[in-house]
Every structure is written in C-alpha cells, then in structure tokens.
Amino acid sequence: MTTQQTVKVQLVRSPIGCRESHRATVRGLGLRKIRSISELQDTPAVRGMINKISYLVKVL
C-alpha cells in the first residue's frame, strides 16, 4: 500500500468581493469560514485550485 500525500489549506481572506469562479473554487476545496482548514490529496488538480486562489489561502 502506498500512502497518499496530503496538503493542508487554510482560508485566510474572505472571498466576498472576489470573482464567482474563485468563490466556487474555495467551496470546492472544502473551505467555509475564515481560518477553516481542509486536508486534501496532493494532486495536480488540487494544486491548480490552490494556485488559482493563492491570495485567499495559506498552505500549512
């Protein structure tokens, strides 16, 4: 069995006033409130989502 690499992401800025697609990306990553943390599999798709909203999140 291989262990999946994970990445923790924390929402540090409010998506209010951002583009609708950026808000949808925040929700797609499983983030709701500010300072909420989500642990996700480290895949190219997730990395792309994090890169898209890098000004709203912090990688822990």
Coordinates of C-alpha atoms in Angstrom, one line a residue:
M1 CA 0.0 0.0 0.0
T2 CA 1.2 3.5 -0.8
T3 CA 0.3 6.4 1.4
Q4 CA -1.3 9.4 -0.3
Q5 CA 0.5 12.7 0.1
T6 CA -1.8 15.4 1.6
V7 CA -1.7 19.1 1.7
K8 CA -3.4 21.3 4.4
V9 CA -5.0 24.6 3.2
Q10 CA -6.3 27.4 5.4
L11 CA -8.6 30.2 4.3
V12 CA -7.1 33.5 5.4
R13 CA -9.1 36.0 3.4
S14 CA -12.8 36.4 2.7
P15 CA -13.9 35.5 -0.8
I16 CA -16.5 38.3 -0.6
G17 CA -16.0 40.7 -3.5
C18 CA -14.0 38.1 -5.5
R19 CA -15.0 36.5 -8.8
E20 CA -17.7 33.9 -8.6
S21 CA -15.4 31.3 -10.0
H22 CA -12.9 32.0 -7.2
R23 CA -15.7 31.6 -4.6
A24 CA -16.6 28.3 -6.2
T25 CA -13.0 27.2 -6.0
V26 CA -12.9 28.0 -2.3
R27 CA -16.0 25.9 -1.8
G28 CA -14.6 23.1 -4.0
L29 CA -11.6 22.9 -1.7
G30 CA -14.0 22.4 1.3
L31 CA -13.3 25.7 2.9
R32 CA -16.2 27.6 4.5
K33 CA -15.3 30.2 7.1
I34 CA -12.1 32.2 7.6
R35 CA -9.4 30.1 9.4
S36 CA -11.1 26.9 8.3
I37 CA -8.6 24.2 7.4
S38 CA -9.1 21.4 4.8
E39 CA -6.8 18.5 4.3
L40 CA -6.7 17.3 0.7
Q41 CA -4.9 14.9 -1.5
D42 CA -1.9 16.4 -3.2
T43 CA -2.9 16.1 -6.9
P44 CA -2.2 18.4 -9.8
A45 CA -5.9 19.4 -9.9
V46 CA -5.8 20.5 -6.2
R47 CA -2.5 22.3 -6.7
G48 CA -4.1 24.2 -9.6
M49 CA -7.1 25.2 -7.5
I50 CA -4.7 26.4 -4.7
N51 CA -2.7 28.4 -7.2
K52 CA -5.8 30.0 -8.6
I53 CA -6.9 31.4 -5.2
S54 CA -3.4 31.7 -3.7
Y55 CA -4.3 35.3 -2.5
L56 CA -7.1 33.8 -0.3
V57 CA -5.4 30.8 1.2
K58 CA -2.3 29.6 3.1
V59 CA -0.7 26.2 2.7
L60 CA 0.2 24.8 6.1

